[in-house]
Amino acid sequence: MDNTRQLLLKRPINVKAVVTPRWKEEAQQQLQVQINQIDSQLQQLEMQGQRMIAEIKRTNLQPPGPDALQQVEEIQVQVNERKSQLLDQKNQNLQQLQQVQTLELEQEVSQGQIESIFTVAEGDNLINKMQVEILLRDGVIEAIRGDL
């Protein structure tokens, strides 16, 4: 009978991918889809803001009173804040797109982390057991690195 004391622990596992032509193409397509979605959100935001402002002007006195002018100003501020957030997001995506295009084939890039449950026993090197990573090539596990 084994008397070794053991524990089950959780660890983060780094997931990396090998840059392949397929990986580059998929990453670029994904970023382009996000950029296109942001562009359509910007257009919708602009139209919604204009509609709301037109509605306020239509239902108020001519010339509009101070309340109506304040409502219009608040809408413009909100639209501009949201527009600024979306443009920041779009710029980040454009930068990522440029970075993907400059990656060399066979280079390894981080894809995030997943969690794993593992067993430790007295005498194990915990630091080594925490340093595990998975390497993917076009979605298929090519290597599991580290002390399982």
mmCIF file of N, CA and C in Angstrom:
data_model
loop_
_atom_site.group_PDB
_atom_site.id
_atom_site.type_symbol
_atom_site.label_atom_id
_atom_site.label_comp_id
_atom_site.label_asym_id
_atom_site.label_seq_id
_atom_site.Cartn_x
_atom_site.Cartn_y
_atom_site.Cartn_z
ATOM 1 N N MET A 1 0.851 -1.196 0.000
ATOM 2 C CA MET A 1 0.000 0.000 0.000
ATOM 3 C C MET A 1 0.883 1.240 0.000
ATOM 4 N N ASP A 2 0.567 2.202 -0.882
ATOM 5 C CA ASP A 2 1.389 3.410 -1.038
ATOM 6 C C ASP A 2 1.023 4.429 0.027
ATOM 7 N N ASN A 3 2.005 4.841 0.811
ATOM 8 C CA ASN A 3 1.747 5.803 1.892
ATOM 9 C C ASN A 3 2.087 7.234 1.503
ATOM 10 N N THR A 4 2.447 7.477 0.233
ATOM 11 C CA THR A 4 2.810 8.822 -0.195
ATOM 12 C C THR A 4 1.586 9.722 -0.130
ATOM 13 N N ARG A 5 1.801 10.873 0.462
ATOM 14 C CA ARG A 5 0.688 11.841 0.557
ATOM 15 C C ARG A 5 0.636 12.648 -0.741
ATOM 16 N N GLN A 6 -0.585 12.793 -1.283
ATOM 17 C CA GLN A 6 -0.756 13.490 -2.556
ATOM 18 C C GLN A 6 -1.846 14.552 -2.451
ATOM 19 N N LEU A 7 -1.733 15.530 -3.340
ATOM 20 C CA LEU A 7 -2.740 16.595 -3.452
ATOM 21 C C LEU A 7 -3.096 16.769 -4.917
ATOM 22 N N LEU A 8 -4.340 17.166 -5.164
ATOM 23 C CA LEU A 8 -4.729 17.603 -6.505
ATOM 24 C C LEU A 8 -4.708 19.126 -6.508
ATOM 25 N N LEU A 9 -4.036 19.714 -7.480
ATOM 26 C CA LEU A 9 -3.940 21.172 -7.596
ATOM 27 C C LEU A 9 -4.345 21.590 -9.011
ATOM 28 N N LYS A 10 -4.636 22.876 -9.173
ATOM 29 C CA LYS A 10 -4.901 23.456 -10.488
ATOM 30 C C LYS A 10 -3.670 24.233 -10.922
ATOM 31 N N ARG A 11 -3.392 24.222 -12.209
ATOM 32 C CA ARG A 11 -2.290 25.034 -12.734
ATOM 33 C C ARG A 11 -2.715 25.633 -14.072
ATOM 34 N N PRO A 12 -2.182 26.810 -14.368
ATOM 35 C CA PRO A 12 -2.410 27.376 -15.702
ATOM 36 C C PRO A 12 -1.422 26.726 -16.667
ATOM 37 N N ILE A 13 -1.885 26.401 -17.841
ATOM 38 C CA ILE A 13 -1.002 25.859 -18.873
ATOM 39 C C ILE A 13 -0.981 26.858 -20.018
ATOM 40 N N ASN A 14 0.219 27.317 -20.365
ATOM 41 C CA ASN A 14 0.359 28.231 -21.495
ATOM 42 C C ASN A 14 0.152 27.462 -22.791
ATOM 43 N N VAL A 15 -0.637 28.048 -23.677
ATOM 44 C CA VAL A 15 -0.874 27.446 -24.988
ATOM 45 C C VAL A 15 -0.187 28.329 -26.015
ATOM 46 N N LYS A 16 0.673 27.692 -26.823
ATOM 47 C CA LYS A 16 1.372 28.405 -27.891
ATOM 48 C C LYS A 16 1.012 27.765 -29.221
ATOM 49 N N ALA A 17 1.147 28.538 -30.278
ATOM 50 C CA ALA A 17 0.886 28.015 -31.620
ATOM 51 C C ALA A 17 2.098 28.281 -32.499
ATOM 52 N N VAL A 18 2.352 27.347 -33.392
ATOM 53 C CA VAL A 18 3.392 27.538 -34.396
ATOM 54 C C VAL A 18 2.766 28.362 -35.514
ATOM 55 N N VAL A 19 3.463 29.406 -35.941
ATOM 56 C CA VAL A 19 2.958 30.232 -37.045
ATOM 57 C C VAL A 19 3.127 29.439 -38.341
ATOM 58 N N THR A 20 1.985 29.160 -38.967
ATOM 59 C CA THR A 20 1.964 28.471 -40.262
ATOM 60 C C THR A 20 1.194 29.364 -41.236
ATOM 61 N N PRO A 21 1.263 29.087 -42.526
ATOM 62 C CA PRO A 21 0.453 29.900 -43.459
ATOM 63 C C PRO A 21 -1.023 29.880 -43.073
ATOM 64 N N ARG A 22 -1.535 28.709 -42.684
ATOM 65 C CA ARG A 22 -2.952 28.593 -42.303
ATOM 66 C C ARG A 22 -3.241 29.417 -41.047
ATOM 67 N N TRP A 23 -2.348 29.349 -40.040
ATOM 68 C CA TRP A 23 -2.537 30.113 -38.799
ATOM 69 C C TRP A 23 -2.582 31.609 -39.113
ATOM 70 N N LYS A 24 -1.639 32.076 -39.958
ATOM 71 C CA LYS A 24 -1.597 33.510 -40.312
ATOM 72 C C LYS A 24 -2.892 33.935 -41.003
ATOM 73 N N GLU A 25 -3.326 33.100 -41.941
ATOM 74 C CA GLU A 25 -4.535 33.433 -42.699
ATOM 75 C C GLU A 25 -5.748 33.523 -41.769
ATOM 76 N N GLU A 26 -5.886 32.541 -40.875
ATOM 77 C CA GLU A 26 -7.027 32.535 -39.953
ATOM 78 C C GLU A 26 -6.971 33.720 -38.988
ATOM 79 N N ALA A 27 -5.777 34.030 -38.479
ATOM 80 C CA ALA A 27 -5.630 35.163 -37.554
ATOM 81 C C ALA A 27 -5.979 36.471 -38.267
ATOM 82 N N GLN A 28 -5.526 36.628 -39.510
ATOM 83 C CA GLN A 28 -5.824 37.849 -40.267
ATOM 84 C C GLN A 28 -7.317 37.961 -40.557
ATOM 85 N N GLN A 29 -7.946 36.840 -40.926
ATOM 86 C CA GLN A 29 -9.390 36.859 -41.199
ATOM 87 C C GLN A 29 -10.167 37.237 -39.948
ATOM 88 N N GLN A 30 -9.776 36.659 -38.817
ATOM 89 C CA GLN A 30 -10.462 36.928 -37.552
ATOM 90 C C GLN A 30 -10.358 38.420 -37.200
ATOM 91 N N LEU A 31 -9.174 38.983 -37.346
ATOM 92 C CA LEU A 31 -8.981 40.404 -37.043
ATOM 93 C C LEU A 31 -9.767 41.272 -38.029
ATOM 94 N N GLN A 32 -9.784 40.877 -39.296
ATOM 95 C CA GLN A 32 -10.517 41.660 -40.302
ATOM 96 C C GLN A 32 -12.010 41.645 -40.000
ATOM 97 N N VAL A 33 -12.539 40.502 -39.558
ATOM 98 C CA VAL A 33 -13.962 40.410 -39.181
ATOM 99 C C VAL A 33 -14.246 41.378 -38.027
ATOM 100 N N GLN A 34 -13.356 41.395 -37.028
ATOM 101 C CA GLN A 34 -13.545 42.306 -35.889
ATOM 102 C C GLN A 34 -13.503 43.763 -36.337
ATOM 103 N N ILE A 35 -12.586 44.086 -37.229
ATOM 104 C CA ILE A 35 -12.472 45.468 -37.739
ATOM 105 C C ILE A 35 -13.756 45.850 -38.490
ATOM 106 N N ASN A 36 -14.264 44.929 -39.310
ATOM 107 C CA ASN A 36 -15.510 45.205 -40.054
ATOM 108 C C ASN A 36 -16.689 45.395 -39.107
ATOM 109 N N GLN A 37 -16.736 44.601 -38.034
ATOM 110 C CA GLN A 37 -17.823 44.747 -37.047
ATOM 111 C C GLN A 37 -17.739 46.116 -36.378
ATOM 112 N N ILE A 38 -16.538 46.556 -36.050
ATOM 113 C CA ILE A 38 -16.371 47.873 -35.416
ATOM 114 C C ILE A 38 -16.824 48.966 -36.378
ATOM 115 N N ASP A 39 -16.458 48.837 -37.664
ATOM 116 C CA ASP A 39 -16.886 49.830 -38.659
ATOM 117 C C ASP A 39 -18.409 49.918 -38.722
ATOM 118 N N SER A 40 -19.084 48.768 -38.697
ATOM 119 C CA SER A 40 -20.554 48.825 -38.766
ATOM 120 C C SER A 40 -21.127 49.374 -37.458
ATOM 121 N N GLN A 41 -20.493 49.079 -36.314
ATOM 122 C CA GLN A 41 -20.945 49.663 -35.043
ATOM 123 C C GLN A 41 -20.789 51.182 -35.072
ATOM 124 N N LEU A 42 -19.706 51.659 -35.658
ATOM 125 C CA LEU A 42 -19.494 53.111 -35.764
ATOM 126 C C LEU A 42 -20.591 53.751 -36.610
ATOM 127 N N GLN A 43 -20.946 53.106 -37.726
ATOM 128 C CA GLN A 43 -22.003 53.642 -38.586
ATOM 129 C C GLN A 43 -23.347 53.655 -37.853
ATOM 130 N N GLN A 44 -23.664 52.563 -37.153
ATOM 131 C CA GLN A 44 -24.921 52.487 -36.406
ATOM 132 C C GLN A 44 -24.966 53.563 -35.330
ATOM 133 N N LEU A 45 -23.861 53.734 -34.634
ATOM 134 C CA LEU A 45 -23.766 54.734 -33.566
ATOM 135 C C LEU A 45 -24.037 56.131 -34.123
ATOM 136 N N GLU A 46 -23.423 56.426 -35.240
ATOM 137 C CA GLU A 46 -23.598 57.734 -35.879
ATOM 138 C C GLU A 46 -25.069 57.957 -36.245
ATOM 139 N N MET A 47 -25.685 56.958 -36.852
ATOM 140 C CA MET A 47 -27.092 57.086 -37.272
ATOM 141 C C MET A 47 -28.015 57.213 -36.057
ATOM 142 N N GLN A 48 -27.770 56.408 -35.016
ATOM 143 C CA GLN A 48 -28.603 56.482 -33.806
ATOM 144 C C GLN A 48 -28.499 57.870 -33.181
ATOM 145 N N GLY A 49 -27.291 58.386 -33.090
ATOM 146 C CA GLY A 49 -27.094 59.717 -32.513
ATOM 147 C C GLY A 49 -27.839 60.775 -33.303
ATOM 148 N N GLN A 50 -27.736 60.709 -34.631
ATOM 149 C CA GLN A 50 -28.425 61.690 -35.491
ATOM 150 C C GLN A 50 -29.938 61.579 -35.343
ATOM 151 N N ARG A 51 -30.437 60.328 -35.274
ATOM 152 C CA ARG A 51 -31.897 60.126 -35.114
ATOM 153 C C ARG A 51 -32.382 60.714 -33.788
ATOM 154 N N MET A 52 -31.637 60.442 -32.711
ATOM 155 C CA MET A 52 -32.049 60.939 -31.398
ATOM 156 C C MET A 52 -32.048 62.473 -31.368
ATOM 157 N N ILE A 53 -31.032 63.056 -31.970
ATOM 158 C CA ILE A 53 -30.939 64.521 -31.996
ATOM 159 C C ILE A 53 -32.078 65.104 -32.848
ATOM 160 N N ALA A 54 -32.348 64.480 -33.988
ATOM 161 C CA ALA A 54 -33.435 64.949 -34.859
ATOM 162 C C ALA A 54 -34.776 64.859 -34.128
ATOM 163 N N GLU A 55 -34.970 63.782 -33.366
ATOM 164 C CA GLU A 55 -36.213 63.585 -32.612
ATOM 165 C C GLU A 55 -36.379 64.688 -31.555
ATOM 166 N N ILE A 56 -35.290 65.015 -30.869
ATOM 167 C CA ILE A 56 -35.347 66.076 -29.837
ATOM 168 C C ILE A 56 -35.695 67.410 -30.486
ATOM 169 N N LYS A 57 -35.052 67.702 -31.612
ATOM 170 C CA LYS A 57 -35.304 68.975 -32.305
ATOM 171 C C LYS A 57 -36.730 69.030 -32.848
ATOM 172 N N ARG A 58 -37.238 67.884 -33.310
ATOM 173 C CA ARG A 58 -38.575 67.828 -33.896
ATOM 174 C C ARG A 58 -39.654 68.046 -32.823
ATOM 175 N N THR A 59 -39.421 67.513 -31.619
ATOM 176 C CA THR A 59 -40.457 67.573 -30.582
ATOM 177 C C THR A 59 -40.343 68.800 -29.679
ATOM 178 N N ASN A 60 -39.368 69.654 -29.924
ATOM 179 C CA ASN A 60 -39.206 70.838 -29.081
ATOM 180 C C ASN A 60 -39.503 72.109 -29.853
ATOM 181 N N LEU A 61 -39.542 73.173 -29.099
ATOM 182 C CA LEU A 61 -39.813 74.492 -29.685
ATOM 183 C C LEU A 61 -38.722 74.891 -30.667
ATOM 184 N N GLN A 62 -39.090 75.755 -31.574
ATOM 185 C CA GLN A 62 -38.077 76.329 -32.473
ATOM 186 C C GLN A 62 -37.960 77.808 -32.160
ATOM 187 N N PRO A 63 -36.804 78.339 -31.859
ATOM 188 C CA PRO A 63 -35.552 77.591 -31.663
ATOM 189 C C PRO A 63 -35.619 76.749 -30.381
ATOM 190 N N PRO A 64 -34.826 75.647 -30.303
ATOM 191 C CA PRO A 64 -34.868 74.757 -29.146
ATOM 192 C C PRO A 64 -34.504 75.495 -27.858
ATOM 193 N N GLY A 65 -35.172 75.135 -26.766
ATOM 194 C CA GLY A 65 -34.875 75.735 -25.469
ATOM 195 C C GLY A 65 -33.626 75.128 -24.851
ATOM 196 N N PRO A 66 -33.224 75.656 -23.678
ATOM 197 C CA PRO A 66 -31.990 75.185 -23.033
ATOM 198 C C PRO A 66 -32.031 73.694 -22.672
ATOM 199 N N ASP A 67 -33.195 73.167 -22.297
ATOM 200 C CA ASP A 67 -33.290 71.732 -21.964
ATOM 201 C C ASP A 67 -32.986 70.880 -23.188
ATOM 202 N N ALA A 68 -33.584 71.239 -24.297
ATOM 203 C CA ALA A 68 -33.378 70.475 -25.531
ATOM 204 C C ALA A 68 -31.921 70.558 -25.972
ATOM 205 N N LEU A 69 -31.342 71.753 -25.869
ATOM 206 C CA LEU A 69 -29.929 71.921 -26.261
ATOM 207 C C LEU A 69 -29.024 71.072 -25.365
ATOM 208 N N GLN A 70 -29.364 71.001 -24.075
ATOM 209 C CA GLN A 70 -28.563 70.197 -23.155
ATOM 210 C C GLN A 70 -28.686 68.703 -23.501
ATOM 211 N N GLN A 71 -29.900 68.270 -23.845
ATOM 212 C CA GLN A 71 -30.098 66.862 -24.245
ATOM 213 C C GLN A 71 -29.267 66.535 -25.488
ATOM 214 N N VAL A 72 -29.296 67.431 -26.453
ATOM 215 C CA VAL A 72 -28.530 67.236 -27.690
ATOM 216 C C VAL A 72 -27.038 67.135 -27.361
ATOM 217 N N GLU A 73 -26.573 68.024 -26.494
ATOM 218 C CA GLU A 73 -25.153 68.036 -26.124
ATOM 219 C C GLU A 73 -24.760 66.734 -25.416
ATOM 220 N N GLU A 74 -25.639 66.255 -24.516
ATOM 221 C CA GLU A 74 -25.358 65.010 -23.794
ATOM 222 C C GLU A 74 -25.269 63.823 -24.757
ATOM 223 N N ILE A 75 -26.168 63.802 -25.733
ATOM 224 C CA ILE A 75 -26.145 62.724 -26.736
ATOM 225 C C ILE A 75 -24.841 62.787 -27.526
ATOM 226 N N GLN A 76 -24.437 63.988 -27.922
ATOM 227 C CA GLN A 76 -23.205 64.123 -28.701
ATOM 228 C C GLN A 76 -21.997 63.676 -27.882
ATOM 229 N N VAL A 77 -21.974 63.998 -26.586
ATOM 230 C CA VAL A 77 -20.876 63.595 -25.711
ATOM 231 C C VAL A 77 -20.836 62.062 -25.618
ATOM 232 N N GLN A 78 -22.013 61.458 -25.398
ATOM 233 C CA GLN A 78 -22.062 59.985 -25.290
ATOM 234 C C GLN A 78 -21.633 59.322 -26.595
ATOM 235 N N VAL A 79 -22.112 59.836 -27.712
ATOM 236 C CA VAL A 79 -21.742 59.281 -29.023
ATOM 237 C C VAL A 79 -20.232 59.409 -29.227
ATOM 238 N N ASN A 80 -19.672 60.563 -28.892
ATOM 239 C CA ASN A 80 -18.233 60.772 -29.086
ATOM 240 C C ASN A 80 -17.392 59.866 -28.183
ATOM 241 N N GLU A 81 -17.859 59.647 -26.942
ATOM 242 C CA GLU A 81 -17.127 58.756 -26.028
ATOM 243 C C GLU A 81 -17.117 57.336 -26.577
ATOM 244 N N ARG A 82 -18.291 56.860 -27.004
ATOM 245 C CA ARG A 82 -18.397 55.497 -27.534
ATOM 246 C C ARG A 82 -17.596 55.366 -28.833
ATOM 247 N N LYS A 83 -17.655 56.425 -29.651
ATOM 248 C CA LYS A 83 -16.916 56.423 -30.915
ATOM 249 C C LYS A 83 -15.412 56.324 -30.632
ATOM 250 N N SER A 84 -14.969 57.037 -29.630
ATOM 251 C CA SER A 84 -13.556 57.021 -29.242
ATOM 252 C C SER A 84 -13.133 55.614 -28.783
ATOM 253 N N GLN A 85 -14.005 54.957 -27.981
ATOM 254 C CA GLN A 85 -13.707 53.585 -27.526
ATOM 255 C C GLN A 85 -13.593 52.636 -28.724
ATOM 256 N N LEU A 86 -14.535 52.750 -29.646
ATOM 257 C CA LEU A 86 -14.533 51.870 -30.816
ATOM 258 C C LEU A 86 -13.308 52.113 -31.694
ATOM 259 N N LEU A 87 -12.925 53.381 -31.847
ATOM 260 C CA LEU A 87 -11.752 53.690 -32.666
ATOM 261 C C LEU A 87 -10.470 53.168 -32.011
ATOM 262 N N ASP A 88 -10.397 53.243 -30.678
ATOM 263 C CA ASP A 88 -9.246 52.666 -29.970
ATOM 264 C C ASP A 88 -9.167 51.166 -30.231
ATOM 265 N N GLN A 89 -10.332 50.515 -30.124
ATOM 266 C CA GLN A 89 -10.400 49.077 -30.362
ATOM 267 C C GLN A 89 -9.970 48.741 -31.798
ATOM 268 N N LYS A 90 -10.445 49.549 -32.744
ATOM 269 C CA LYS A 90 -10.104 49.323 -34.148
ATOM 270 C C LYS A 90 -8.600 49.495 -34.364
ATOM 271 N N ASN A 91 -8.022 50.513 -33.746
ATOM 272 C CA ASN A 91 -6.578 50.738 -33.884
ATOM 273 C C ASN A 91 -5.777 49.576 -33.312
ATOM 274 N N GLN A 92 -6.223 49.037 -32.170
ATOM 275 C CA GLN A 92 -5.548 47.869 -31.590
ATOM 276 C C GLN A 92 -5.604 46.691 -32.559
ATOM 277 N N ASN A 93 -6.778 46.472 -33.158
ATOM 278 C CA ASN A 93 -6.929 45.375 -34.117
ATOM 279 C C ASN A 93 -6.049 45.584 -35.349
ATOM 280 N N LEU A 94 -5.957 46.831 -35.815
ATOM 281 C CA LEU A 94 -5.103 47.124 -36.975
ATOM 282 C C LEU A 94 -3.628 46.867 -36.641
ATOM 283 N N GLN A 95 -3.224 47.233 -35.425
ATOM 284 C CA GLN A 95 -1.842 46.966 -34.993
ATOM 285 C C GLN A 95 -1.585 45.462 -34.914
ATOM 286 N N GLN A 96 -2.555 44.722 -34.365
ATOM 287 C CA GLN A 96 -2.409 43.265 -34.277
ATOM 288 C C GLN A 96 -2.316 42.656 -35.676
ATOM 289 N N LEU A 97 -3.100 43.187 -36.599
ATOM 290 C CA LEU A 97 -3.083 42.700 -37.976
ATOM 291 C C LEU A 97 -1.688 42.903 -38.581
ATOM 292 N N GLN A 98 -1.113 44.080 -38.348
ATOM 293 C CA GLN A 98 0.248 44.350 -38.833
ATOM 294 C C GLN A 98 1.249 43.381 -38.208
ATOM 295 N N GLN A 99 1.109 43.136 -36.900
ATOM 296 C CA GLN A 99 2.022 42.229 -36.205
ATOM 297 C C GLN A 99 1.920 40.822 -36.774
ATOM 298 N N VAL A 100 0.694 40.355 -37.028
ATOM 299 C CA VAL A 100 0.499 39.010 -37.583
ATOM 300 C C VAL A 100 1.187 38.904 -38.939
ATOM 301 N N GLN A 101 1.067 39.956 -39.742
ATOM 302 C CA GLN A 101 1.656 39.925 -41.085
ATOM 303 C C GLN A 101 3.182 39.843 -41.033
ATOM 304 N N THR A 102 3.788 40.367 -39.954
ATOM 305 C CA THR A 102 5.256 40.365 -39.878
ATOM 306 C C THR A 102 5.814 39.126 -39.173
ATOM 307 N N LEU A 103 4.946 38.271 -38.613
ATOM 308 C CA LEU A 103 5.435 37.063 -37.940
ATOM 309 C C LEU A 103 6.076 36.128 -38.955
ATOM 310 N N GLU A 104 7.165 35.492 -38.525
ATOM 311 C CA GLU A 104 7.841 34.541 -39.403
ATOM 312 C C GLU A 104 7.239 33.157 -39.223
ATOM 313 N N LEU A 105 7.231 32.379 -40.297
ATOM 314 C CA LEU A 105 6.727 31.008 -40.226
ATOM 315 C C LEU A 105 7.593 30.203 -39.262
ATOM 316 N N GLU A 106 6.978 29.269 -38.579
ATOM 317 C CA GLU A 106 7.603 28.384 -37.584
ATOM 318 C C GLU A 106 7.893 29.084 -36.249
ATOM 319 N N GLN A 107 7.617 30.381 -36.163
ATOM 320 C CA GLN A 107 7.761 31.100 -34.893
ATOM 321 C C GLN A 107 6.649 30.626 -33.963
ATOM 322 N N GLU A 108 6.901 30.639 -32.651
ATOM 323 C CA GLU A 108 5.874 30.252 -31.684
ATOM 324 C C GLU A 108 5.275 31.513 -31.070
ATOM 325 N N VAL A 109 3.941 31.552 -31.016
ATOM 326 C CA VAL A 109 3.252 32.712 -30.445
ATOM 327 C C VAL A 109 2.265 32.248 -29.382
ATOM 328 N N SER A 110 2.092 33.069 -28.369
ATOM 329 C CA SER A 110 1.182 32.744 -27.268
ATOM 330 C C SER A 110 -0.261 32.820 -27.737
ATOM 331 N N GLN A 111 -1.072 31.849 -27.283
ATOM 332 C CA GLN A 111 -2.486 31.813 -27.639
ATOM 333 C C GLN A 111 -3.359 31.902 -26.396
ATOM 334 N N GLY A 112 -2.741 32.113 -25.221
ATOM 335 C CA GLY A 112 -3.529 32.208 -24.001
ATOM 336 C C GLY A 112 -3.201 31.078 -23.044
ATOM 337 N N GLN A 113 -4.134 30.835 -22.120
ATOM 338 C CA GLN A 113 -3.923 29.816 -21.101
ATOM 339 C C GLN A 113 -5.179 28.979 -20.919
ATOM 340 N N ILE A 114 -4.963 27.752 -20.480
ATOM 341 C CA ILE A 114 -6.056 26.889 -20.043
ATOM 342 C C ILE A 114 -5.658 26.332 -18.686
ATOM 343 N N GLU A 115 -6.608 25.761 -17.963
ATOM 344 C CA GLU A 115 -6.294 25.212 -16.643
ATOM 345 C C GLU A 115 -6.235 23.701 -16.705
ATOM 346 N N SER A 116 -5.405 23.147 -15.827
ATOM 347 C CA SER A 116 -5.244 21.700 -15.737
ATOM 348 C C SER A 116 -5.199 21.319 -14.268
ATOM 349 N N ILE A 117 -5.720 20.153 -13.969
ATOM 350 C CA ILE A 117 -5.618 19.627 -12.607
ATOM 351 C C ILE A 117 -4.487 18.604 -12.616
ATOM 352 N N PHE A 118 -3.639 18.644 -11.598
ATOM 353 C CA PHE A 118 -2.504 17.723 -11.555
ATOM 354 C C PHE A 118 -2.262 17.254 -10.134
ATOM 355 N N THR A 119 -1.521 16.184 -10.027
ATOM 356 C CA THR A 119 -1.236 15.571 -8.736
ATOM 357 C C THR A 119 0.173 15.936 -8.307
ATOM 358 N N VAL A 120 0.324 16.297 -7.040
ATOM 359 C CA VAL A 120 1.656 16.491 -6.463
ATOM 360 C C VAL A 120 1.778 15.573 -5.253
ATOM 361 N N ALA A 121 2.996 15.153 -5.036
ATOM 362 C CA ALA A 121 3.264 14.301 -3.885
ATOM 363 C C ALA A 121 4.497 14.842 -3.175
ATOM 364 N N GLU A 122 4.685 14.432 -1.968
ATOM 365 C CA GLU A 122 5.865 14.849 -1.213
ATOM 366 C C GLU A 122 7.112 14.501 -2.023
ATOM 367 N N GLY A 123 8.016 15.453 -2.098
ATOM 368 C CA GLY A 123 9.251 15.242 -2.852
ATOM 369 C C GLY A 123 9.203 15.775 -4.272
ATOM 370 N N ASP A 124 7.995 16.129 -4.794
ATOM 371 C CA ASP A 124 7.890 16.683 -6.153
ATOM 372 C C ASP A 124 8.435 18.106 -6.190
ATOM 373 N N ASN A 125 8.945 18.514 -7.360
ATOM 374 C CA ASN A 125 9.376 19.897 -7.564
ATOM 375 C C ASN A 125 8.165 20.677 -8.103
ATOM 376 N N LEU A 126 7.537 21.467 -7.227
ATOM 377 C CA LEU A 126 6.310 22.184 -7.593
ATOM 378 C C LEU A 126 6.564 23.187 -8.711
ATOM 379 N N ILE A 127 7.710 23.857 -8.676
ATOM 380 C CA ILE A 127 8.004 24.869 -9.708
ATOM 381 C C ILE A 127 8.039 24.211 -11.081
ATOM 382 N N ASN A 128 8.712 23.054 -11.177
ATOM 383 C CA ASN A 128 8.753 22.343 -12.462
ATOM 384 C C ASN A 128 7.355 21.909 -12.891
ATOM 385 N N LYS A 129 6.562 21.434 -11.946
ATOM 386 C CA LYS A 129 5.209 20.952 -12.280
ATOM 387 C C LYS A 129 4.286 22.095 -12.723
ATOM 388 N N MET A 130 4.605 23.330 -12.321
ATOM 389 C CA MET A 130 3.777 24.489 -12.702
ATOM 390 C C MET A 130 4.137 25.004 -14.100
ATOM 391 N N GLN A 131 5.285 24.602 -14.608
ATOM 392 C CA GLN A 131 5.761 25.145 -15.894
ATOM 393 C C GLN A 131 5.501 24.161 -17.036
ATOM 394 N N VAL A 132 4.244 24.041 -17.399
ATOM 395 C CA VAL A 132 3.831 23.147 -18.480
ATOM 396 C C VAL A 132 3.226 24.007 -19.582
ATOM 397 N N GLU A 133 3.538 23.653 -20.828
ATOM 398 C CA GLU A 133 2.904 24.356 -21.943
ATOM 399 C C GLU A 133 2.576 23.375 -23.061
ATOM 400 N N ILE A 134 1.593 23.773 -23.855
ATOM 401 C CA ILE A 134 1.148 22.972 -24.995
ATOM 402 C C ILE A 134 1.480 23.761 -26.257
ATOM 403 N N LEU A 135 2.014 23.047 -27.254
ATOM 404 C CA LEU A 135 2.323 23.676 -28.535
ATOM 405 C C LEU A 135 1.384 23.097 -29.597
ATOM 406 N N LEU A 136 0.678 24.005 -30.297
ATOM 407 C CA LEU A 136 -0.267 23.601 -31.344
ATOM 408 C C LEU A 136 0.290 23.926 -32.722
ATOM 409 N N ARG A 137 -0.018 23.065 -33.674
ATOM 410 C CA ARG A 137 0.263 23.371 -35.087
ATOM 411 C C ARG A 137 -1.066 23.180 -35.815
ATOM 412 N N ASP A 138 -1.638 24.281 -36.278
ATOM 413 C CA ASP A 138 -2.941 24.264 -36.955
ATOM 414 C C ASP A 138 -3.991 23.519 -36.126
ATOM 415 N N GLY A 139 -4.010 23.809 -34.811
ATOM 416 C CA GLY A 139 -5.020 23.269 -33.919
ATOM 417 C C GLY A 139 -4.709 21.895 -33.339
ATOM 418 N N VAL A 140 -3.669 21.241 -33.826
ATOM 419 C CA VAL A 140 -3.307 19.901 -33.364
ATOM 420 C C VAL A 140 -2.147 20.014 -32.383
ATOM 421 N N ILE A 141 -2.237 19.292 -31.256
ATOM 422 C CA ILE A 141 -1.151 19.338 -30.260
ATOM 423 C C ILE A 141 0.092 18.691 -30.849
ATOM 424 N N GLU A 142 1.146 19.487 -30.952
ATOM 425 C CA GLU A 142 2.417 18.997 -31.490
ATOM 426 C C GLU A 142 3.330 18.561 -30.349
ATOM 427 N N ALA A 143 3.250 19.271 -29.212
ATOM 428 C CA ALA A 143 4.121 18.935 -28.092
ATOM 429 C C ALA A 143 3.482 19.366 -26.788
ATOM 430 N N ILE A 144 3.738 18.583 -25.744
ATOM 431 C CA ILE A 144 3.407 18.965 -24.373
ATOM 432 C C ILE A 144 4.738 19.065 -23.665
ATOM 433 N N ARG A 145 5.044 20.256 -23.197
ATOM 434 C CA ARG A 145 6.355 20.508 -22.600
ATOM 435 C C ARG A 145 6.240 20.682 -21.097
ATOM 436 N N GLY A 146 7.178 20.113 -20.384
ATOM 437 C CA GLY A 146 7.219 20.293 -18.954
ATOM 438 C C GLY A 146 7.000 18.994 -18.198
ATOM 439 N N ASP A 147 7.023 19.109 -16.897
ATOM 440 C CA ASP A 147 6.917 17.977 -15.982
ATOM 441 C C ASP A 147 5.445 17.738 -15.633
ATOM 442 N N LEU A 148 4.852 16.694 -16.203
ATOM 443 C CA LEU A 148 3.439 16.412 -15.952
ATOM 444 C C LEU A 148 3.251 15.845 -14.573
#
